[in-house]
XYZ file of N, CA and C in Angstrom:
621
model
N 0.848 -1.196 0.000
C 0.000 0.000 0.000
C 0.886 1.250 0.000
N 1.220 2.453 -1.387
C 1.985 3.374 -1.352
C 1.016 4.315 -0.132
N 1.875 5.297 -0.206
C 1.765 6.644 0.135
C 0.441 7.487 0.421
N -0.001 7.422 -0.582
C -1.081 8.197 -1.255
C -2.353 7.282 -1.014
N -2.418 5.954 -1.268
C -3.021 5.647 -0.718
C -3.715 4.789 1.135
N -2.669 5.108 2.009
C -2.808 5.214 3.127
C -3.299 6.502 3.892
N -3.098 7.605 2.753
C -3.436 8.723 3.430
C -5.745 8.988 2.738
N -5.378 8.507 1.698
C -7.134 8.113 1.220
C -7.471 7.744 1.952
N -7.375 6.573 2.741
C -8.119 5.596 3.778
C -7.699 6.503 5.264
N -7.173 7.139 5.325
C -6.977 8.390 6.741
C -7.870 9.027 6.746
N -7.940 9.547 5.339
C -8.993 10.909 5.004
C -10.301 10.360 4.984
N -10.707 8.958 4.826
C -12.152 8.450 4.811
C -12.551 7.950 6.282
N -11.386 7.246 7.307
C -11.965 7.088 8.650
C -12.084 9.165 8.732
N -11.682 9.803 8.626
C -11.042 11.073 9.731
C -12.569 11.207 9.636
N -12.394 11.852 8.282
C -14.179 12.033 8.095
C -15.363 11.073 7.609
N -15.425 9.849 8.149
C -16.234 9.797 8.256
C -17.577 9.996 8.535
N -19.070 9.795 7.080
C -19.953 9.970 7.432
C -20.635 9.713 8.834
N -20.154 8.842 9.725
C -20.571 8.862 11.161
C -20.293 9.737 11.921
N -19.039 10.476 11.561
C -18.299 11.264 12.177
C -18.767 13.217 12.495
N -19.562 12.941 10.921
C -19.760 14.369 10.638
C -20.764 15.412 11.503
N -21.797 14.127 11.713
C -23.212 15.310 12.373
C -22.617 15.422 13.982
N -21.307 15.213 14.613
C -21.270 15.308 15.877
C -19.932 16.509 15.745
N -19.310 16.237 14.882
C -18.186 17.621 14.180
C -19.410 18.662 13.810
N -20.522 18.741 13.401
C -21.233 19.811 13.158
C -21.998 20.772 14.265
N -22.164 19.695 15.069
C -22.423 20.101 16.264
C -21.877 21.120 17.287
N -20.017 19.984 17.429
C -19.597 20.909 18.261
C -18.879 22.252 17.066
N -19.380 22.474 16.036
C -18.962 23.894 15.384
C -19.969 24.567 16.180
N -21.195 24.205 15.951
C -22.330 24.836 15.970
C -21.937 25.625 17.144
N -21.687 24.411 18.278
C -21.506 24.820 19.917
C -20.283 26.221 20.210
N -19.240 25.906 19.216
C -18.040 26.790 19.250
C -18.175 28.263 18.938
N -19.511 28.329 17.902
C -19.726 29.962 17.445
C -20.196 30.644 18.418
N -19.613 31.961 18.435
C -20.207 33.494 19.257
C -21.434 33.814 18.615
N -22.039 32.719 18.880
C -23.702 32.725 18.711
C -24.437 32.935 19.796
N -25.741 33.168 20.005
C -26.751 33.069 21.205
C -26.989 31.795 20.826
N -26.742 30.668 20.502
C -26.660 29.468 21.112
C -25.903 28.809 22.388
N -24.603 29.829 21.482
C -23.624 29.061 22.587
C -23.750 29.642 24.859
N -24.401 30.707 24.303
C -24.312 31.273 25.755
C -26.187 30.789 26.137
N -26.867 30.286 25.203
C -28.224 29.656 25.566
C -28.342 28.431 26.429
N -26.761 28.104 26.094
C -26.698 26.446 26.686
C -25.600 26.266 27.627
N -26.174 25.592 28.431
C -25.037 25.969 29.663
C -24.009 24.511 29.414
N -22.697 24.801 29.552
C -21.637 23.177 29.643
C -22.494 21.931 29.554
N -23.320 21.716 30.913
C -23.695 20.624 31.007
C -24.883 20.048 29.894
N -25.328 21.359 29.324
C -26.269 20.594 28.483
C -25.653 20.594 27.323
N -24.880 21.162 27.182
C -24.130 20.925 25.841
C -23.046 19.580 25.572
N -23.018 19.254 26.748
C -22.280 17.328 26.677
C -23.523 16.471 26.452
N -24.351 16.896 27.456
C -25.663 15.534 27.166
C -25.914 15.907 25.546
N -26.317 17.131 24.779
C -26.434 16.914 23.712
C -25.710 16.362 22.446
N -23.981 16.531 23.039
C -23.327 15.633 22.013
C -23.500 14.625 22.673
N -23.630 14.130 23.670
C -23.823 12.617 23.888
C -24.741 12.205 23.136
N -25.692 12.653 23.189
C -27.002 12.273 22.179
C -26.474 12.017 20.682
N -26.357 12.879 20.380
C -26.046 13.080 18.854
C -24.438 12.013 18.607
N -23.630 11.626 19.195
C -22.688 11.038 19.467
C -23.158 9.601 19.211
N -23.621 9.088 20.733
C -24.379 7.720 20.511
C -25.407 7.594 19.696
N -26.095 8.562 18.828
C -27.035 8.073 17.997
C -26.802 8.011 16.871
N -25.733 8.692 16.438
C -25.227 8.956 14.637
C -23.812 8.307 14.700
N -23.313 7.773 15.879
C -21.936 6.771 15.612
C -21.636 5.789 15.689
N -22.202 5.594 17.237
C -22.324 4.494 18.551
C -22.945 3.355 17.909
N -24.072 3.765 18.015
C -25.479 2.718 17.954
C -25.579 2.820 15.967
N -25.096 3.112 15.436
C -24.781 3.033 14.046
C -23.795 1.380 13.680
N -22.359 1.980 14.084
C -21.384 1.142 14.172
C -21.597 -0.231 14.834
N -22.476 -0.012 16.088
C -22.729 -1.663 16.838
C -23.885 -2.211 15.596
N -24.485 -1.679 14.895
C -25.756 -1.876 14.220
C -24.846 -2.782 12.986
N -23.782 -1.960 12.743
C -22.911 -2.371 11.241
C -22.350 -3.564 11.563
N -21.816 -3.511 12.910
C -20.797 -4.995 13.440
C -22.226 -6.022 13.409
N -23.032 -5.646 14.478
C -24.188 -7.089 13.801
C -24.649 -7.752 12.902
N -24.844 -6.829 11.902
C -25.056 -6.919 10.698
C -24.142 -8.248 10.193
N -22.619 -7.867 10.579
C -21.565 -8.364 9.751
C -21.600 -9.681 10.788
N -22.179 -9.786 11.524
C -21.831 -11.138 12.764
C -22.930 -11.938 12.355
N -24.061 -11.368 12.024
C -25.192 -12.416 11.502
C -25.149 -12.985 10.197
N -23.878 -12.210 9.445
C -23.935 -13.025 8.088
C -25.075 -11.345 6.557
N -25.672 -10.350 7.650
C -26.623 -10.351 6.911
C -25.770 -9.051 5.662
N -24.340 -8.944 6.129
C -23.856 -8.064 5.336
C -22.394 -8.607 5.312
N -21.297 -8.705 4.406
C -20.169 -8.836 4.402
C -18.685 -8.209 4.657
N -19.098 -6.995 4.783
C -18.247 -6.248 4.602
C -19.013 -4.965 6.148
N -17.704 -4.930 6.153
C -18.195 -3.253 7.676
C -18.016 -2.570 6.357
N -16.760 -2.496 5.397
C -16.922 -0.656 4.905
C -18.050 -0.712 4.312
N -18.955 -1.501 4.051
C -20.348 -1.609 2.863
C -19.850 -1.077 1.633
N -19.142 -1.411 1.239
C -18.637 -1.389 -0.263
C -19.498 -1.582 -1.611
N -20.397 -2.784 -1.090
C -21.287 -3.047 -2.249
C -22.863 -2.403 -1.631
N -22.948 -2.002 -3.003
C -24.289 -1.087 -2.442
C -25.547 -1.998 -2.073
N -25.966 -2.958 -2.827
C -27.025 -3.315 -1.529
C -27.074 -3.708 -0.322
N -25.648 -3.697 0.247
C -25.216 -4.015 1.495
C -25.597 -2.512 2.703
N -25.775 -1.350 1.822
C -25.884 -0.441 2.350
C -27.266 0.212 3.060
N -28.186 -0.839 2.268
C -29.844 -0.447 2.374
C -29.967 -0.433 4.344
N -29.900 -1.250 4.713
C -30.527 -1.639 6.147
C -29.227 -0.798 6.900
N -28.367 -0.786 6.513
C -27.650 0.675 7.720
C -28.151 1.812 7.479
N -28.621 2.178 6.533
C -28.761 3.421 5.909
C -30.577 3.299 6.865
N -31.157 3.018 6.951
C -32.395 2.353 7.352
C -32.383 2.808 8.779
N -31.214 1.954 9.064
C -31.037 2.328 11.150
C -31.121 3.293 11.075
N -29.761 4.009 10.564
C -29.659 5.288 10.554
C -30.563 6.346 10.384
N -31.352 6.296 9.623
C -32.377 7.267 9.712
C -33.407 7.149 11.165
N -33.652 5.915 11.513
C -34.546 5.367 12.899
C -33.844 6.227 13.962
N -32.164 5.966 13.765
C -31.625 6.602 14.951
C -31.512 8.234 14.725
N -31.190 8.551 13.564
C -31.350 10.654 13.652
C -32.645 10.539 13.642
N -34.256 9.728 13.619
C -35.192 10.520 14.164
C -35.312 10.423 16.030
N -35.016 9.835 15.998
C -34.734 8.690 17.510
C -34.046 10.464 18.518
N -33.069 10.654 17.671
C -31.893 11.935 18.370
C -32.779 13.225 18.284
N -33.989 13.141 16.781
C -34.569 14.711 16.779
C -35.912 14.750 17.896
N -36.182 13.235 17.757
C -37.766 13.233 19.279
C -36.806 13.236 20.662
N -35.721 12.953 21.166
C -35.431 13.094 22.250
C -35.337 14.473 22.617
N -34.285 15.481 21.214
C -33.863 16.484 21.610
C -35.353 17.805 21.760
N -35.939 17.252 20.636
C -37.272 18.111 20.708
C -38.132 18.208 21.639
N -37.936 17.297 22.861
C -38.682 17.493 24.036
C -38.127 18.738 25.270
N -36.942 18.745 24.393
C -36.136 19.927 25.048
C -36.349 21.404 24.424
N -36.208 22.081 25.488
C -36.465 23.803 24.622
C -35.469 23.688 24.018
N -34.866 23.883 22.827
C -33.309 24.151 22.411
C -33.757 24.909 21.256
N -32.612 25.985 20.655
C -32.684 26.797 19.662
C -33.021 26.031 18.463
N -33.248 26.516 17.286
C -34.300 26.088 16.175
C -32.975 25.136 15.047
N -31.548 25.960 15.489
C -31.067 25.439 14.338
C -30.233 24.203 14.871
N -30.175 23.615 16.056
C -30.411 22.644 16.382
C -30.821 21.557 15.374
N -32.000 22.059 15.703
C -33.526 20.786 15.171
C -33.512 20.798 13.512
N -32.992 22.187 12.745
C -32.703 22.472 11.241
C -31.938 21.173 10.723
N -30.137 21.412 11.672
C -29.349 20.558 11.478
C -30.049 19.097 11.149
N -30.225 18.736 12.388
C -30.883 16.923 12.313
C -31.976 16.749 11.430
N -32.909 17.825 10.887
C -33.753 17.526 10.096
C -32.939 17.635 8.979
N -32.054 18.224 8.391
C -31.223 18.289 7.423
C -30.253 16.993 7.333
N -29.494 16.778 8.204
C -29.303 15.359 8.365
C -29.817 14.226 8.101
N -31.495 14.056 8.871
C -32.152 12.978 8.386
C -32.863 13.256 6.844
N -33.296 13.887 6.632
C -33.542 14.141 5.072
C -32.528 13.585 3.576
N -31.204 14.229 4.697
C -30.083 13.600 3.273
C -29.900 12.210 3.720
N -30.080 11.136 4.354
C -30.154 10.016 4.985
C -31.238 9.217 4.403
N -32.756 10.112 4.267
C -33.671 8.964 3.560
C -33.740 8.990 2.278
N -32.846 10.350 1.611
C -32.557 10.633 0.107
C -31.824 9.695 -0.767
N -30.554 9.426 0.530
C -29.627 8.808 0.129
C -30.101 7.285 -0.125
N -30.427 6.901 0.811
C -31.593 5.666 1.305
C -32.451 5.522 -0.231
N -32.948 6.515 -0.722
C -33.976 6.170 -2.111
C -32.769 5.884 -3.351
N -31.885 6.952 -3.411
C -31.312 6.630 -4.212
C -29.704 5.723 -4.364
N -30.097 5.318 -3.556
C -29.338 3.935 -2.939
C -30.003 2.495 -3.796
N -30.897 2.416 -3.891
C -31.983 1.148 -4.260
C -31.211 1.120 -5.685
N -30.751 2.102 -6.568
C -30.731 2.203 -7.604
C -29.294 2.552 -8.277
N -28.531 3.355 -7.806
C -26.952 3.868 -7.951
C -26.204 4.008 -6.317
N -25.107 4.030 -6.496
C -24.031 3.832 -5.237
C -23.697 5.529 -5.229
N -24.408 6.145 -4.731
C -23.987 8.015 -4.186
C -22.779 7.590 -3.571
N -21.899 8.716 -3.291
C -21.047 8.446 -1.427
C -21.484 9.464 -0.505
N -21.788 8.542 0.401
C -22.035 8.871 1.329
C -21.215 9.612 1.977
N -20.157 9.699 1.903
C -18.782 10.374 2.637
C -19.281 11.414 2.280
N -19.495 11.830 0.667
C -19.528 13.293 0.319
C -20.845 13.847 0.196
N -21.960 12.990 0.698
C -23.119 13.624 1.187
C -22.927 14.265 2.551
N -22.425 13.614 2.945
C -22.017 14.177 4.613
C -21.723 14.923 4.862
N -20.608 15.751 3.745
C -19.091 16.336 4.391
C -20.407 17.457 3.257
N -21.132 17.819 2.031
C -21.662 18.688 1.568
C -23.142 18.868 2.543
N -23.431 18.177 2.844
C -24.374 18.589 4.411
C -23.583 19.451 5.357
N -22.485 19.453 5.549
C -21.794 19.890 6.728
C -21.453 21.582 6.172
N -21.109 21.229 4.904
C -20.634 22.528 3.521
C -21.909 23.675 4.274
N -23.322 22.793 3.471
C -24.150 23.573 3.415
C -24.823 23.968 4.781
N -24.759 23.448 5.744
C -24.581 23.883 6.995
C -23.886 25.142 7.005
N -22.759 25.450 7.371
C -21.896 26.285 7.718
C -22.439 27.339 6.939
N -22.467 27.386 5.545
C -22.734 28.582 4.396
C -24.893 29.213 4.949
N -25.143 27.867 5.359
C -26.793 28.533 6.007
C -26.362 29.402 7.364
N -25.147 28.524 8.266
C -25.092 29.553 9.385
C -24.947 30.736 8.994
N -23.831 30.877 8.284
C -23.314 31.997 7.700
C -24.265 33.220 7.634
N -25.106 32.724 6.092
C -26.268 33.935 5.980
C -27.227 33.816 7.142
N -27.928 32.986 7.741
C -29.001 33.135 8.918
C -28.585 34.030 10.001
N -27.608 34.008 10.535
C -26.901 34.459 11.343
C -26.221 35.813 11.115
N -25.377 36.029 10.094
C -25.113 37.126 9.498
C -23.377 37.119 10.460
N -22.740 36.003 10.022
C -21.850 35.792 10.791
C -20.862 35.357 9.537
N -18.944 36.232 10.028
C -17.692 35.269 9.008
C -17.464 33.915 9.022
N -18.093 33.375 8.524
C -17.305 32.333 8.787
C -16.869 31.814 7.407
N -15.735 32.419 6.581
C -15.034 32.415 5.454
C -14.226 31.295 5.751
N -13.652 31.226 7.228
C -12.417 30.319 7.040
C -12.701 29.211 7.079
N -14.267 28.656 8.183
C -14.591 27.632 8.249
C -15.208 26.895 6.819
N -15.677 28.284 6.271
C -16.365 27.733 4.669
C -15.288 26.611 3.860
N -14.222 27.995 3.954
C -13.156 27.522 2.773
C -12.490 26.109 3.054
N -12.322 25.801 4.388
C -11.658 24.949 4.941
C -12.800 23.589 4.767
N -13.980 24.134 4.730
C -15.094 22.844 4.715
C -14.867 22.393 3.056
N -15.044 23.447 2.025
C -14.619 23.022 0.777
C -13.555 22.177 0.219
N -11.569 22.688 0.978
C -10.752 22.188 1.829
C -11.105 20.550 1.250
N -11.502 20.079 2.646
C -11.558 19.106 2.903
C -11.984 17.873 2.180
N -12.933 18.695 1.297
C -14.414 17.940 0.786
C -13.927 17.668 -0.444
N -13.038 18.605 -0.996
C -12.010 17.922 -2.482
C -11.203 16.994 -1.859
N -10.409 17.271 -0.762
C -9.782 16.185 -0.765
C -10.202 14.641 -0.569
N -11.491 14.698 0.399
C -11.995 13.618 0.628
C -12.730 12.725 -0.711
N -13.120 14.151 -1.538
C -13.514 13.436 -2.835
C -12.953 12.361 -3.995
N -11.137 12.980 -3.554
C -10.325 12.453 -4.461
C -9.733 11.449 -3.518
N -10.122 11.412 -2.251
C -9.745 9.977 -1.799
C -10.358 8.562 -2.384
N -11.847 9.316 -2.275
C -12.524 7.855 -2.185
C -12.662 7.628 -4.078
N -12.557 8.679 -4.461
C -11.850 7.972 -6.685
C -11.034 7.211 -6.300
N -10.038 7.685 -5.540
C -8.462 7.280 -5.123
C -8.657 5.593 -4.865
N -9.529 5.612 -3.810
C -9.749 3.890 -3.286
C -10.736 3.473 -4.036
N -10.910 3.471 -5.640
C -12.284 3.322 -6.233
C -13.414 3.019 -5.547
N -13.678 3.614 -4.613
C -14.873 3.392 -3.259
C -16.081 3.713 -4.707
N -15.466 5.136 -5.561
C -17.212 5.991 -6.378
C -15.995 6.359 -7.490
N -17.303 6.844 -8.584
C -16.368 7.216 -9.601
C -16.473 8.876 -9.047
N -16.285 9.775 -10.352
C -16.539 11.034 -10.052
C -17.968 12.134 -9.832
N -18.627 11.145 -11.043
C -20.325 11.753 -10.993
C -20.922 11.218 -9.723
N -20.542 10.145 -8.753
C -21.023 9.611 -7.781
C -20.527 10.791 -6.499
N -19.313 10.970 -6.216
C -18.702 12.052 -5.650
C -19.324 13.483 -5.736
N -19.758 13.992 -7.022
C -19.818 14.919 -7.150
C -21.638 15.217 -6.825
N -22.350 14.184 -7.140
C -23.562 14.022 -6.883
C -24.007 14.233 -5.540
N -22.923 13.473 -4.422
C -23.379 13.490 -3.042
C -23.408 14.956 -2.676
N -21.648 15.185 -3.221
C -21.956 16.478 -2.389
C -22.809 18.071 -2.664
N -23.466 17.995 -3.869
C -23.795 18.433 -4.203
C -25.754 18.690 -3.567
N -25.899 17.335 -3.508
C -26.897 17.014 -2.759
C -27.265 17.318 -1.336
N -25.951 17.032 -0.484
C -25.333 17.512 0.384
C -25.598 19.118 0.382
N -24.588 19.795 0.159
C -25.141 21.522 -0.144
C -26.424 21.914 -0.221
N -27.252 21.502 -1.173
C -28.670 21.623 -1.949
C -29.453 21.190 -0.882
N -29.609 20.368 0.167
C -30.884 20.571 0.907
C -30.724 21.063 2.312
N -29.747 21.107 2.458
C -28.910 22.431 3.848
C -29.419 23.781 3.297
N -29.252 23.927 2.106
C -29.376 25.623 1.850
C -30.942 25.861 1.299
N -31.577 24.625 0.473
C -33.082 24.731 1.028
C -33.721 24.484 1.896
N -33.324 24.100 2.823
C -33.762 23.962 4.345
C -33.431 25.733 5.197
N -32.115 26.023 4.700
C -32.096 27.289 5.044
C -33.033 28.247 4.508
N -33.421 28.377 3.229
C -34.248 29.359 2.804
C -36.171 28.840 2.774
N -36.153 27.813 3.433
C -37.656 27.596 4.078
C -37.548 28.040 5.740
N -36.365 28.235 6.550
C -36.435 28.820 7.464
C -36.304 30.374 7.426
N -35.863 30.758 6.359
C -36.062 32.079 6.269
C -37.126 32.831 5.850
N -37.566 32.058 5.324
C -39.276 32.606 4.620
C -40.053 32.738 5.837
C-alpha cells in the first residue's frame, strides 16, 4: 500500500460519514452565537452525547451485527445493496436523536441541522436502491451547506470555516476515486446534494 493511498483511507476514517453530524455540532456549539451562551456546559455534553451515541455508537454496533449475523459482508459496505438496512437504522436513529432532543427547549437550528441530516439520509436511502452516491460526500456537503446557512441566517464570518469545509471535501472526494470506493459523478452528486438541501432547508427557514 503506497503513500497516497494510506493517506485516502486516513482521510475516509477522519471524516467519516458517522463522524460528521457530531463535528457539526460541536462547530455549531463553538460559534459566538446566542446558542452558545443559551446552553449551559452541562447541556451541551448531554447533547453531544445524544447526537454522538445516535449517529456513531449505535450506528457502528448496528454495522458490526449486521456483519456477525452473516446479513452483510463487509463493515466498509462497499457493495451497495449491502448499504440499504444501515442506511435504514440510521435514519430510525437521527429521528430517535430529533424526538429526544425536541422534548427539550433548544434553539431552532439545532432541530434544522438533524432535520437536514435525516432528510439527506432517507434521500440517500432512495437513491441507494438504484446507484451507489457516497455517502462520505453527502455528509461532508451537508456539513458545507450547513456552515454557508449559518453563515447567511446568522449574518456571521465564517469564510475560514467555509473555505476549509470546501478544503476538505475535495480532498476527501479524491480519496474515495483514489480507493475506487465511487467514480466522479457519484462524488460529485453526493456532495452536491449535500449543499442543496442544507441551503433549502435554510431558505424555508427564512421565509
Amino acid at each position: 500500500m503506497n503513500l497516497e493511498t494510506r493517506f485516502a483511507r486516513f482521510l475516509s476514517v477522519v471524516l467519516h460519514p458517522l463522524l460528521i453530524p457530531t463535528l457539526g455540532v460541536i462547530i455549531l456549539f463553538q460559534l459566538n452565537t446566542y446558542l452558545s451562551y443559551s446552553l449551559g456546559p452541562q447541556a451541551k455534553r448531554v447533547i453531544l452525547l445524544i447526537v454522538f451515541i445516535n449517529s456513531a455508537i449505535a450506528p457502528t454496533l448496528s454495522i458490526l451485527l449486521l456483519k456477525r449475523t452473516g446479513m452483510i459482508r463487509d463493515v466498509l459496505l462497499d457493495e451497495r445493496s449491502e448499504r440499504m438496512i444501515p442506511l435504514m437504522l440510521s435514519a430510525v436513529y437521527f429521528f430517535i436523536t430529533y424526538y429526544l432532543l425536541r422534548r427539550i427547549a433548544l434553539p431552532s437550528l439545532l432541530y434544522f441541522y438533524l432535520i437536514g441530516a435525516t432528510i439527506l439520509i432517507l434521500l440517500t436511502l432512495i437513491i441507494t436502491y438504484r446507484w451507489k452516491i457516497s455517502i462520505h460526500m453527502v455528509s461532508m456537503g451537508g456539513l458545507t451547506g450547513f456552515l454557508i446557512s449559518l453563515a447567511l441566517l446568522l449574518q456571521l464570518n465564517l469564510d475560514g470555516l467555509i473555505i476549509a469545509a470546501f478544503f476538505a471535501s475535495g480532498l476527501l472526494g479524491t480519496a474515495r476515486v483514489k480507493l475506487n470506493a465511487h467514480n466522479l459523478s457519484q462524488v460529485f452528486a453526493g456532495y452536491i446534494m449535500g449543499i442543496g438541501v442544507m441551503l433549502l432547508l435554510f431558505l424555508y427557514l427564512r421565509s
